[in-house]
Coordinates of C-alpha atoms (C1' of nucleotides) in Angstrom, one line a residue:
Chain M
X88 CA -43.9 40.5 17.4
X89 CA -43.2 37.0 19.3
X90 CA -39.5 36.4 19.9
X91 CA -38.1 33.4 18.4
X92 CA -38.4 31.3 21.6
X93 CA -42.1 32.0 21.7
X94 CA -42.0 31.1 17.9
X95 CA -40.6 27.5 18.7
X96 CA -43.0 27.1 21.5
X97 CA -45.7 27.7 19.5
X98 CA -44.6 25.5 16.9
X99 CA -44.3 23.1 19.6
X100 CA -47.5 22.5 20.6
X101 CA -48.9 22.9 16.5
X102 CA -46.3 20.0 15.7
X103 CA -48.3 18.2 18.9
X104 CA -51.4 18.9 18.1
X105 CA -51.1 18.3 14.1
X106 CA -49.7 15.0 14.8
X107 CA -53.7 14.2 15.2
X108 CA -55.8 16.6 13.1
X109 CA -54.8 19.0 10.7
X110 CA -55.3 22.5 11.9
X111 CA -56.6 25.6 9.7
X112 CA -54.9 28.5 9.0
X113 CA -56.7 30.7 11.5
X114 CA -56.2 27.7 14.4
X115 CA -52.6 28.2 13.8
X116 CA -52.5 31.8 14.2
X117 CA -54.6 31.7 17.4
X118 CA -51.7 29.2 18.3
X119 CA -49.3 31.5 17.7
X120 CA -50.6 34.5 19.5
X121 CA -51.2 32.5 22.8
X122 CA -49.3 34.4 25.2
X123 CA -46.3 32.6 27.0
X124 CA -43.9 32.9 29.3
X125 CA -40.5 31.0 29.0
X126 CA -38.5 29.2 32.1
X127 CA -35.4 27.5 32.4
X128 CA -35.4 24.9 35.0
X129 CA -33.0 22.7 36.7
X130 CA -33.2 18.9 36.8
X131 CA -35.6 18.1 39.7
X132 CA -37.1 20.5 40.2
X133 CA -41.1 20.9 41.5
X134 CA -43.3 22.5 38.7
X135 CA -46.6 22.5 40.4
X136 CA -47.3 20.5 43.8
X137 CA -50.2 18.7 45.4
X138 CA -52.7 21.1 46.5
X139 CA -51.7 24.2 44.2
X140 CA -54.0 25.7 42.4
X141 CA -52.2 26.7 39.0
X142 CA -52.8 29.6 37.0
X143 CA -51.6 28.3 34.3
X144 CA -50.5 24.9 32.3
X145 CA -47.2 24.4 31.3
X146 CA -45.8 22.9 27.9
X147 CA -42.6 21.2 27.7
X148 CA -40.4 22.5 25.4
X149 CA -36.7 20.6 26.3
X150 CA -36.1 18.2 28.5
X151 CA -38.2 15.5 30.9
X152 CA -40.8 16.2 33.6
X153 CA -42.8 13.6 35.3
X154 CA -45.9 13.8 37.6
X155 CA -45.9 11.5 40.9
X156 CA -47.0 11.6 44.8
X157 CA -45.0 11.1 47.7
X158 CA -46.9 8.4 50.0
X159 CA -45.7 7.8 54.1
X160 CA -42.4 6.7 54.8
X161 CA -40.4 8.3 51.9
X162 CA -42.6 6.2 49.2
X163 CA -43.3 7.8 45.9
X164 CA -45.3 6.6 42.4
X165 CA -44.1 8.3 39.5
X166 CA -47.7 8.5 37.4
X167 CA -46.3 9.4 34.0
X168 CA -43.2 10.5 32.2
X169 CA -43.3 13.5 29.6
X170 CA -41.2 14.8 26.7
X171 CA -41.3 18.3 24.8
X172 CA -44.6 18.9 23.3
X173 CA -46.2 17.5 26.1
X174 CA -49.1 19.5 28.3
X175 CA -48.8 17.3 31.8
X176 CA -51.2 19.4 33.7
X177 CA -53.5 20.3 31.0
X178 CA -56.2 19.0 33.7
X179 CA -55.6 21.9 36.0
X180 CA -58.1 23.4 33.6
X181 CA -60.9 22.1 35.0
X182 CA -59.7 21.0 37.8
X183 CA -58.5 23.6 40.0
X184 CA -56.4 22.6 43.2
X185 CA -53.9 19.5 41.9
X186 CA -54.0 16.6 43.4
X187 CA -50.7 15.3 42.4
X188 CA -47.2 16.9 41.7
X189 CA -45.5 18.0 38.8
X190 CA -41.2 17.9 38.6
X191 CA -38.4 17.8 36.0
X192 CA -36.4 15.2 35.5
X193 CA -33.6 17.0 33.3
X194 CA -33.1 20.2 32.9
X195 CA -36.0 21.5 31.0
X196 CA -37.0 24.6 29.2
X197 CA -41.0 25.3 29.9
X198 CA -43.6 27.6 28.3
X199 CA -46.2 28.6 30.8
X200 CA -49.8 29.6 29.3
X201 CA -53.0 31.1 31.3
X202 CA -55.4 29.1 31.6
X203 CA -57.5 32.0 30.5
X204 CA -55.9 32.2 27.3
X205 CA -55.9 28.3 26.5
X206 CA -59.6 28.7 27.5
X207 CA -60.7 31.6 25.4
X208 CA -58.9 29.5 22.5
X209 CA -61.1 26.4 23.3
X210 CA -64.0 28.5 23.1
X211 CA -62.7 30.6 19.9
X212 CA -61.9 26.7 18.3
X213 CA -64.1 24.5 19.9
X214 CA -62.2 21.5 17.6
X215 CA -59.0 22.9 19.2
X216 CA -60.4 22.2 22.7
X217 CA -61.4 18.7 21.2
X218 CA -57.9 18.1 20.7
X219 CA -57.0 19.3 24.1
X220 CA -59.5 17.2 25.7
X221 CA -58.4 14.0 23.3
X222 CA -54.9 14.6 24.8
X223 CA -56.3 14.2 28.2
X224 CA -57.9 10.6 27.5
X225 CA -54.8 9.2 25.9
X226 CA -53.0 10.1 28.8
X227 CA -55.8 8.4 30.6
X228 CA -55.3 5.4 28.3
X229 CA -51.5 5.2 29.3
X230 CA -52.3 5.5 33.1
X231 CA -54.5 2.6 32.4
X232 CA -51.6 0.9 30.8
X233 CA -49.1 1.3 33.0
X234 CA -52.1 -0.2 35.6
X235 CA -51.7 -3.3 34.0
X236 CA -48.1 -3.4 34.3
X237 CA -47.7 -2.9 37.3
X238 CA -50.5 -4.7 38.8
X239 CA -50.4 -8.1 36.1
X240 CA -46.8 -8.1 34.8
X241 CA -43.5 -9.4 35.3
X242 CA -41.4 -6.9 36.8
X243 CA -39.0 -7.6 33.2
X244 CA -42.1 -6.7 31.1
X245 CA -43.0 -3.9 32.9
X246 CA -39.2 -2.1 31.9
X247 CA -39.5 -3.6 28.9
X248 CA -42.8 -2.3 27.4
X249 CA -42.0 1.5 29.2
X250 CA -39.0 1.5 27.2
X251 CA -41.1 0.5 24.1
X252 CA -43.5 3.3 25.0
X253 CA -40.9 5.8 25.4
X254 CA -39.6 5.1 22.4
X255 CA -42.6 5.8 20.6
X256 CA -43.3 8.9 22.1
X257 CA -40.0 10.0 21.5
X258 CA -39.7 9.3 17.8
X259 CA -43.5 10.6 16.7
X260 CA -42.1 14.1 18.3
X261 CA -38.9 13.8 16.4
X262 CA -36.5 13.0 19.0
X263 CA -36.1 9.7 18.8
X264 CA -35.0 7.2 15.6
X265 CA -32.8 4.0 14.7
X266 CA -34.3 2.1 17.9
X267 CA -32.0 4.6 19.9
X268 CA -33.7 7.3 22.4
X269 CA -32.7 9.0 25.2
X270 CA -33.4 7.9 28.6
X271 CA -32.2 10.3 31.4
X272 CA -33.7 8.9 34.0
X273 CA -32.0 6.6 37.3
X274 CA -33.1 3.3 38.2
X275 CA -34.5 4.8 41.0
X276 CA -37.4 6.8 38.9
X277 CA -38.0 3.6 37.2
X278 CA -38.4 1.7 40.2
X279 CA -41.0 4.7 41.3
X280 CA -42.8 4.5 38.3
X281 CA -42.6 0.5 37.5
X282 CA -43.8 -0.4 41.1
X283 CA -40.7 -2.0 42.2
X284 CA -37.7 -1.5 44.2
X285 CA -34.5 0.7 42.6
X286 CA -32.3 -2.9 43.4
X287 CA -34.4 -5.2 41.5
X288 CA -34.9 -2.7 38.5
X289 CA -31.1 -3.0 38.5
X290 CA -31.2 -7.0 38.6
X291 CA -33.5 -7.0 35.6
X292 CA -31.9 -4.3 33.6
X293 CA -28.5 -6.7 33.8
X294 CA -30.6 -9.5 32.3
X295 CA -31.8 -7.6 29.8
X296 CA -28.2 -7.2 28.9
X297 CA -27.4 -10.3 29.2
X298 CA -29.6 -10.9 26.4
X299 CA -28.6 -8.2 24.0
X300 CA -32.0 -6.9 24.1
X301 CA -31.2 -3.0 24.9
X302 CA -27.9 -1.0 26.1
X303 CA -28.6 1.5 28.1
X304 CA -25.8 4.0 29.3
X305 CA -25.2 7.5 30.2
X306 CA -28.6 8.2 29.4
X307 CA -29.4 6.8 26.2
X308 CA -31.4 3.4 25.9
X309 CA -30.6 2.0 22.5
X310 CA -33.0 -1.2 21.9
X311 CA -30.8 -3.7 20.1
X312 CA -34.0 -6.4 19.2
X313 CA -37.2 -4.2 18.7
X314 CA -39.0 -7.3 17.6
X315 CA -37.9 -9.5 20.6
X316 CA -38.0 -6.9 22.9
X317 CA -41.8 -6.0 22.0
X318 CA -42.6 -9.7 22.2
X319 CA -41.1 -10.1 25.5
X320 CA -42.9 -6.8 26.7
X321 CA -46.5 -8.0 25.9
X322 CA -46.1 -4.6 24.0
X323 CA -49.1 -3.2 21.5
X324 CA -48.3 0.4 20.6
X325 CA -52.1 1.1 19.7
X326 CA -53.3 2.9 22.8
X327 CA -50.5 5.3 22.1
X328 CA -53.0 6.5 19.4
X329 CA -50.2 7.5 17.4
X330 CA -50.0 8.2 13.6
X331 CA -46.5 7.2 13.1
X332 CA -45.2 3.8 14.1
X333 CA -42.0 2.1 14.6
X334 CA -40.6 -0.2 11.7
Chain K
X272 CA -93.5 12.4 25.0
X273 CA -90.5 10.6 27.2
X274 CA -91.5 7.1 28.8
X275 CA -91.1 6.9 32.7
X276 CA -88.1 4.9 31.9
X277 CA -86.3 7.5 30.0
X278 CA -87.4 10.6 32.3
X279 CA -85.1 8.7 35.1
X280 CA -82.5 8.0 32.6
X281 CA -82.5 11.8 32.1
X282 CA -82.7 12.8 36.0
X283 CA -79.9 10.5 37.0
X284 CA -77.6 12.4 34.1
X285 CA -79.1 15.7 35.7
X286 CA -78.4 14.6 39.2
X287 CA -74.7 13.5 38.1
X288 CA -73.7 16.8 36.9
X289 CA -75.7 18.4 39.5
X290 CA -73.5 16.9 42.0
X291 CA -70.4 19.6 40.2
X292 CA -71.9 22.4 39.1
X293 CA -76.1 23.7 39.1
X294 CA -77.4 23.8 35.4
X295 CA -79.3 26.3 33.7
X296 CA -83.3 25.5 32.8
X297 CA -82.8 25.5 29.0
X298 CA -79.5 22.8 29.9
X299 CA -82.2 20.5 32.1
X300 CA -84.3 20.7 29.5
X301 CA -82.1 19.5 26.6
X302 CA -80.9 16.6 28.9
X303 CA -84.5 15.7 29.0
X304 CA -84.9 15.5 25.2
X305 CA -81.7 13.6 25.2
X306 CA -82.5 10.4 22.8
X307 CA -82.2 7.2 25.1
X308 CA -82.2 3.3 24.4
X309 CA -82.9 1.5 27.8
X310 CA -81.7 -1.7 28.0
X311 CA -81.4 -4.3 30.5
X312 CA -78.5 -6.9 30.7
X313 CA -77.5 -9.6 32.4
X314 CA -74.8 -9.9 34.9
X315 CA -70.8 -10.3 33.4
X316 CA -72.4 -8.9 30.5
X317 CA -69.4 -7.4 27.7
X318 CA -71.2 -4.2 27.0
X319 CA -68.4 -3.4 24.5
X320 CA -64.9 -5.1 23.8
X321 CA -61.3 -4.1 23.1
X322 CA -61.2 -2.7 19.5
X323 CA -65.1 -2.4 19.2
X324 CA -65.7 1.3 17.3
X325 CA -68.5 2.3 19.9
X326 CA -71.3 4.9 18.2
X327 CA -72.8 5.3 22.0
X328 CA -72.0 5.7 25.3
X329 CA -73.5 4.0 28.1
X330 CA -74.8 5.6 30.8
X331 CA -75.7 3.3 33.9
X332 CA -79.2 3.3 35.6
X333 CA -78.8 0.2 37.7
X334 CA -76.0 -2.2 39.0
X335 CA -72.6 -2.1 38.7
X336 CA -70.0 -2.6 35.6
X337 CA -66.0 -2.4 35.4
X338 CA -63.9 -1.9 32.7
X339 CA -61.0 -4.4 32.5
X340 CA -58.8 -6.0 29.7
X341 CA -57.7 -9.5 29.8
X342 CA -53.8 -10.4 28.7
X343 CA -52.2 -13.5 28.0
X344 CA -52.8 -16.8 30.5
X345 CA -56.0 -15.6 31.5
X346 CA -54.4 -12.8 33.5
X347 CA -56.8 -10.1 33.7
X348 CA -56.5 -6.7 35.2
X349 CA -60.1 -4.1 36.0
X350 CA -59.2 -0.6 35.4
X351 CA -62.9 0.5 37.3
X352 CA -66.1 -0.3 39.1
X353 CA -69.2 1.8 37.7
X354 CA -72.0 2.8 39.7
X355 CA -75.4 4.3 38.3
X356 CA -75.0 7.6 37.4
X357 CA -71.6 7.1 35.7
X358 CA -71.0 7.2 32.1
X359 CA -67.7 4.4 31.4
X360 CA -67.1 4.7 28.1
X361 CA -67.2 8.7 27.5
X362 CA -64.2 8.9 26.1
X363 CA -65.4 6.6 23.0
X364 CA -66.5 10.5 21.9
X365 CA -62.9 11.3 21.1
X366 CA -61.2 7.9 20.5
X367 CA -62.8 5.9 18.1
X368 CA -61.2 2.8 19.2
X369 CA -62.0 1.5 22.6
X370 CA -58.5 -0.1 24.0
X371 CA -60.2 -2.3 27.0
X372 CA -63.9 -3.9 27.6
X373 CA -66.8 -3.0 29.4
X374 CA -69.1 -5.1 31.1
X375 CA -71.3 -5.7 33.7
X376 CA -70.6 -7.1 37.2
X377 CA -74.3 -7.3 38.0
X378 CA -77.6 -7.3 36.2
X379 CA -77.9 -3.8 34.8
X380 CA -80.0 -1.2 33.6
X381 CA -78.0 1.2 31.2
X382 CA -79.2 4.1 28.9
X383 CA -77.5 4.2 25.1
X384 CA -76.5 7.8 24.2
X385 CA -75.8 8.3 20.4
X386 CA -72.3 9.9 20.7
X387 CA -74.0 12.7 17.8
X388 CA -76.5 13.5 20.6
X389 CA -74.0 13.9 23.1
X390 CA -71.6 15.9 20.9
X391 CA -75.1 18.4 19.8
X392 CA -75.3 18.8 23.5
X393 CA -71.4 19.1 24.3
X394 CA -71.8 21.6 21.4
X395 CA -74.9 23.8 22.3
X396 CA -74.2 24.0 25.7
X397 CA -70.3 24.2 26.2
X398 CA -70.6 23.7 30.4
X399 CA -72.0 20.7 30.0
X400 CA -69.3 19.8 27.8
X401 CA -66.7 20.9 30.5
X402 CA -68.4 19.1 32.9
X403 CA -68.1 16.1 30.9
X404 CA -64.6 16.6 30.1
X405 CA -64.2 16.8 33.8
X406 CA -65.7 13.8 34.5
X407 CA -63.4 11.7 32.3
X408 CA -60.0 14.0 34.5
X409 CA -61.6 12.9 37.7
X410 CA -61.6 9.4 36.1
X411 CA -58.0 9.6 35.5
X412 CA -57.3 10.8 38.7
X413 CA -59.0 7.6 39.9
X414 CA -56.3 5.5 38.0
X415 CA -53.6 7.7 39.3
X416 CA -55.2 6.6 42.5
X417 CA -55.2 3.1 42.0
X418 CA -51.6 3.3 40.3
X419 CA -50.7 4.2 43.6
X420 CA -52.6 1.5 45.1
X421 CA -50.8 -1.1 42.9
X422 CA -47.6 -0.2 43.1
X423 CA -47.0 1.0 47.1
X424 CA -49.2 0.1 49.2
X425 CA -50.0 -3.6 50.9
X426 CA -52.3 -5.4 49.8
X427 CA -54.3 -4.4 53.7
X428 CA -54.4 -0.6 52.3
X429 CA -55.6 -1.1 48.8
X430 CA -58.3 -3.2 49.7
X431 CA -59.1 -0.6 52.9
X432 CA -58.4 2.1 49.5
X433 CA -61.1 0.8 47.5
X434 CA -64.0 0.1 50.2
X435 CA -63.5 3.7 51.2
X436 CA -63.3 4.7 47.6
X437 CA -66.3 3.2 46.5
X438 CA -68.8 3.6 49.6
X439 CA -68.0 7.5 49.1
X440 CA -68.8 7.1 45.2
X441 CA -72.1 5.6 46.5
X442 CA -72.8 7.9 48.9
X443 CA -72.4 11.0 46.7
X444 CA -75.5 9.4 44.5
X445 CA -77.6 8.6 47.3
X446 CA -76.9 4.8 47.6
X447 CA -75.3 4.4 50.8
X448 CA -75.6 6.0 54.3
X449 CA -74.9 4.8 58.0
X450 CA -71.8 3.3 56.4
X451 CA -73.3 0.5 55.0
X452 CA -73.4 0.0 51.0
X453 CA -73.7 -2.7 48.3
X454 CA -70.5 -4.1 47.1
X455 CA -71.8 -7.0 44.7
X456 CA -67.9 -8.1 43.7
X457 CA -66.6 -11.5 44.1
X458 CA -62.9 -11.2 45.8
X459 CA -61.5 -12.6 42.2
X460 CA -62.7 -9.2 41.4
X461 CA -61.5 -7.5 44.0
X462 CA -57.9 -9.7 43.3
X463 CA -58.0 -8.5 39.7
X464 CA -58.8 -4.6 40.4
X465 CA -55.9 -4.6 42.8
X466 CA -53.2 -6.8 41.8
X467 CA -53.4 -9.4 44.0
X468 CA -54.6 -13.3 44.1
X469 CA -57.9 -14.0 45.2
X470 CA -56.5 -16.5 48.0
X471 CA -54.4 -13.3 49.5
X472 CA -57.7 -11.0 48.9
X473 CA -59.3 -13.3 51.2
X474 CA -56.4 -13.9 53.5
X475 CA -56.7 -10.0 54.2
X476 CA -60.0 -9.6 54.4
X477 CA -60.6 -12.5 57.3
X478 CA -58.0 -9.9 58.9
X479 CA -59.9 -7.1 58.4
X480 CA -62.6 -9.3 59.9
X481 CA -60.8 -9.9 62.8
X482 CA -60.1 -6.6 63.4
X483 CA -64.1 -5.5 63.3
X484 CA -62.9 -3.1 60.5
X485 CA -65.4 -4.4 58.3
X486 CA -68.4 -6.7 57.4
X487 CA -69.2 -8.3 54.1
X488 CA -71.8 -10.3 53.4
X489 CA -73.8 -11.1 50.7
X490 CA -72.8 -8.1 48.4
X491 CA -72.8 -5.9 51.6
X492 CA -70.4 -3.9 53.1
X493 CA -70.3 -2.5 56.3
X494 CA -67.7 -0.2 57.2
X495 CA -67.8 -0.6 61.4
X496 CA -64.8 1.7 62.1
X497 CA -64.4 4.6 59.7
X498 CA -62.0 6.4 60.9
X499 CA -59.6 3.5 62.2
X500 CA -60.4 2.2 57.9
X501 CA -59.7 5.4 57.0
X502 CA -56.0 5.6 58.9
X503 CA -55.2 1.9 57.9
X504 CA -55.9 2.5 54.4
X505 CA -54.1 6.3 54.5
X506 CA -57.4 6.8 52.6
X507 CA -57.7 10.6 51.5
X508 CA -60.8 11.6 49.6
X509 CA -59.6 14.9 47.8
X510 CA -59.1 13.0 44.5
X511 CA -62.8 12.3 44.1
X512 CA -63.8 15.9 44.5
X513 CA -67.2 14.8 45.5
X514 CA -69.4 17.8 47.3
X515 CA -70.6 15.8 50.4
X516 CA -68.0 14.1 52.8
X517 CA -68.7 11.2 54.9
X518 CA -68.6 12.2 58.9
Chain H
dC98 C1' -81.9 -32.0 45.7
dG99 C1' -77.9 -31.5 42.9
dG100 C1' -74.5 -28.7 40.7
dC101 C1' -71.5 -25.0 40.2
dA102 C1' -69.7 -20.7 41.4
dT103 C1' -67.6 -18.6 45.2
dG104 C1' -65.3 -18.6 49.4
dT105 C1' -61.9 -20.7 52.8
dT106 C1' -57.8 -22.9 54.4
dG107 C1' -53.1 -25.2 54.4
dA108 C1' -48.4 -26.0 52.8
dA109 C1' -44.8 -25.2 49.7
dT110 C1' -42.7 -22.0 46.8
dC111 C1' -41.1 -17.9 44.6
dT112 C1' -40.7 -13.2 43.3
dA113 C1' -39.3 -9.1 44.7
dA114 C1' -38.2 -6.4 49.0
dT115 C1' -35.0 -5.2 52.4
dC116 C1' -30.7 -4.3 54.3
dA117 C1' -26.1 -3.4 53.8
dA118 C1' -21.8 -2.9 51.5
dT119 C1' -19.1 -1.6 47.7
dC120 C1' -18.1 0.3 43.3
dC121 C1' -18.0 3.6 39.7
dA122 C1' -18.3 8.0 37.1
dC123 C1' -18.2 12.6 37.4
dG124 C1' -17.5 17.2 38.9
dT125 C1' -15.1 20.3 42.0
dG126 C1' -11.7 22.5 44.5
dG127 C1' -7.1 22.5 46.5
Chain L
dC171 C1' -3.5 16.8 38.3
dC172 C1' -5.2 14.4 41.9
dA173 C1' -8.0 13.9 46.2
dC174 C1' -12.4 14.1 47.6
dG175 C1' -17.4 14.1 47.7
dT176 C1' -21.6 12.7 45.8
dG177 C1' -25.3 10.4 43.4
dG178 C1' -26.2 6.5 41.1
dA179 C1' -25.3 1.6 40.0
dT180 C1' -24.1 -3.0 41.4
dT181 C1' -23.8 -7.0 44.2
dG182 C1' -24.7 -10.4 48.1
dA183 C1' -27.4 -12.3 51.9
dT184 C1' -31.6 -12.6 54.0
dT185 C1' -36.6 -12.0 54.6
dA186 C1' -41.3 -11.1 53.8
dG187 C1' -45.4 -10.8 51.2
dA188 C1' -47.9 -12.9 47.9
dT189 C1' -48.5 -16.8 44.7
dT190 C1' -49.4 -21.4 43.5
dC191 C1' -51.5 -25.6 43.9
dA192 C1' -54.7 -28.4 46.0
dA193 C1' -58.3 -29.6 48.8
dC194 C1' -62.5 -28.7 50.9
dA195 C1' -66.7 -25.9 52.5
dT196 C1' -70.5 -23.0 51.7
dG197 C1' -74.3 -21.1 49.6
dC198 C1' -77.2 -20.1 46.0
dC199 C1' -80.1 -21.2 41.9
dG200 C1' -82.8 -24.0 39.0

DNA sequence: CGGCATGTTGAATCTAATCAATCCACGTGG
DNA sequence: CCACGTGGATTGATTAGATTCAACATGCCG
């Protein structure tokens, strides 16, 4: 008999993964048997660090994580941002010691699953490891994304199009709607993630302002002009590969 | 009866996976019956473009290709340099849409896998699905790579990054040794890989020169001074998970 | 031999980084 | 309830790394 947090979890990641393919009856049992185990976690705290070799993945259920590496001289890129549903090491699958590290940005409930189990339900559902691997090449596709930003884009269209994408993410999982989304993260992380430094993220945040295009306080980004905004951004939603899109 | 042309198709695939994990005689031999289309192409060749619905992969036999996607004022940003071996556009199995282009940087020889074919084989023999899923993490880690590349480090390290990067790659297939290896990319590529101008690319690289570091000439690169490259660049090779090491 | 892509160099300019100070909101303990 | 500490946000002044624009050189291919 699960207990109602493993309940949600599971429901979790069948909410995820039928946000792409509609899953049979017996796929969603198998779902709901996988074996968890629950964790409450502090804001910033390490998950998984370079070099580990995990045991298991871990599916976010509340809160924020992000993966990044810490480079010489106190440097750091922030690789990715994730939100509840989310599977940020799924990788560690196949690819046994990390190479990058794992951390939550908010407090965050987690669900830890053996890689053993998530492999013996691959193997059970073979279209259920499709989907797994699928979610591995979108997250490819948004690395590849966020390339472009930061290597071909102005330092305002880089905030601009990750607040877009956030913003999607958010609202296909539920927690996001009305062009208003939370956003606990500091300048700081941005800068990390964006390529850029935490003073200029600041500069072009207050000139984003200053054109009523978002407000963004106490962490909650609300995007005033989604049209304008999106133009401004360079933004297309489709590698996002999601079903649901924004008005 | 498979033409000479397709038997090496097949052996490079073989020697590819080889290079991860030793395969079974029943999973050689289904690699060998693999249906190929050989075909040769011309150099800055699109093999496929953003939003093209691909019903093959591409597996490369000869030369080089990148994948890149161009953006408004001609601004164009390349994700990836392929070497024979390598199989770009894998992940057309899962998402129907590709979201950037493919094409060669020189002439080219590539092999056309019917995405059915590969799937039959994925499905028969689930390792060589892994390893193909692995292939397309490893790839992702190579962004992650380059993300770092992009957004922290100077414009010295990421071009020191992605000799180091790539004359491993070429090594681990048998085409380079003695620290020498083709490297047929104009420095506008280079520029557009990296996130620079091609005036800075070549500002840097006459340093490089002048610090003996390197040699390139003619689509050759010679790496003189590994180790002081290797430092410069605070190159680490773990990402790659490649069997063989340079000295 | 001529033409065109690629590579090289210089000078001026600009974006974003750096360094440093200050401010503000928030939570905690006296 | 207010003083204090702390992390994050904001602002200014200055600098550095990279871009831009423009000219010119080189080398390869037909």
């Amino acid at each position: 008999m699960p207990s109602a947090a493993n309940q949600h979890a599971a429901t979790m990641l069948i909410r995820k993964l039928e946000s792409i393919a509609t899953l049979t009856q017996a796929e969603r049992q198998a779902i709901e048997r996988l074996p968890l185990r629950i964790n409450h976690l502090n804001a910033r705290n390490d998950i998984m660090r370079e070099g580990d070799k995990p045991t298991h993945c871990c599916l976010i259920l509340e809160g924020w994580a992000c993966r990044y590496k810490l480079l010489s001289q106190g440097k750091r890129q922030i690789f990715s941002f994730h939100i509840p549903g989310d599977i940020p090491d799924l990788q560690s699958l196949l690819l046994p010691t990390t190479d990058h590290s794992l951390a939550t940005v908010t407090k965050a409930t987690v669900a830890f699953i053996l890689h053993e189990s998530l492999r013996a339900l691959a193997a059970d559902f073979p279209s259920i490891g499709a989907l797994l691997w699928r979610d591995t090449l979108i997250d490819a596709a948004i690395f590849r994304e966020w390339m472009i930003g930061i290597g071909r884009r102005s330092a305002f269209e880089r905030i601009g199009h990750l607040f877009c994408e956030m913003y999607l993410k958010l609202q296909a999982v539920g927690l996001a709607a009305d062009f208003r989304c939370p956003m606990p993260i500091t300048q700081t992380d941005l800068a990390d993630a964006l390529g850029l430094t935490s003073v200029h993220v600041n500069r072009v945040l207050k000139e984003m302002r200053g054109r009523t295009l978002i407000t963004l306080r106490s962490g909650t980004l609300v995007i005033e002009r989604w049209n304008e905004l999106l133009q401004a951004a360079e933004f297309n939603p489709t590698y996002l590969r999601l079903e649901k899109q924004a008005a």
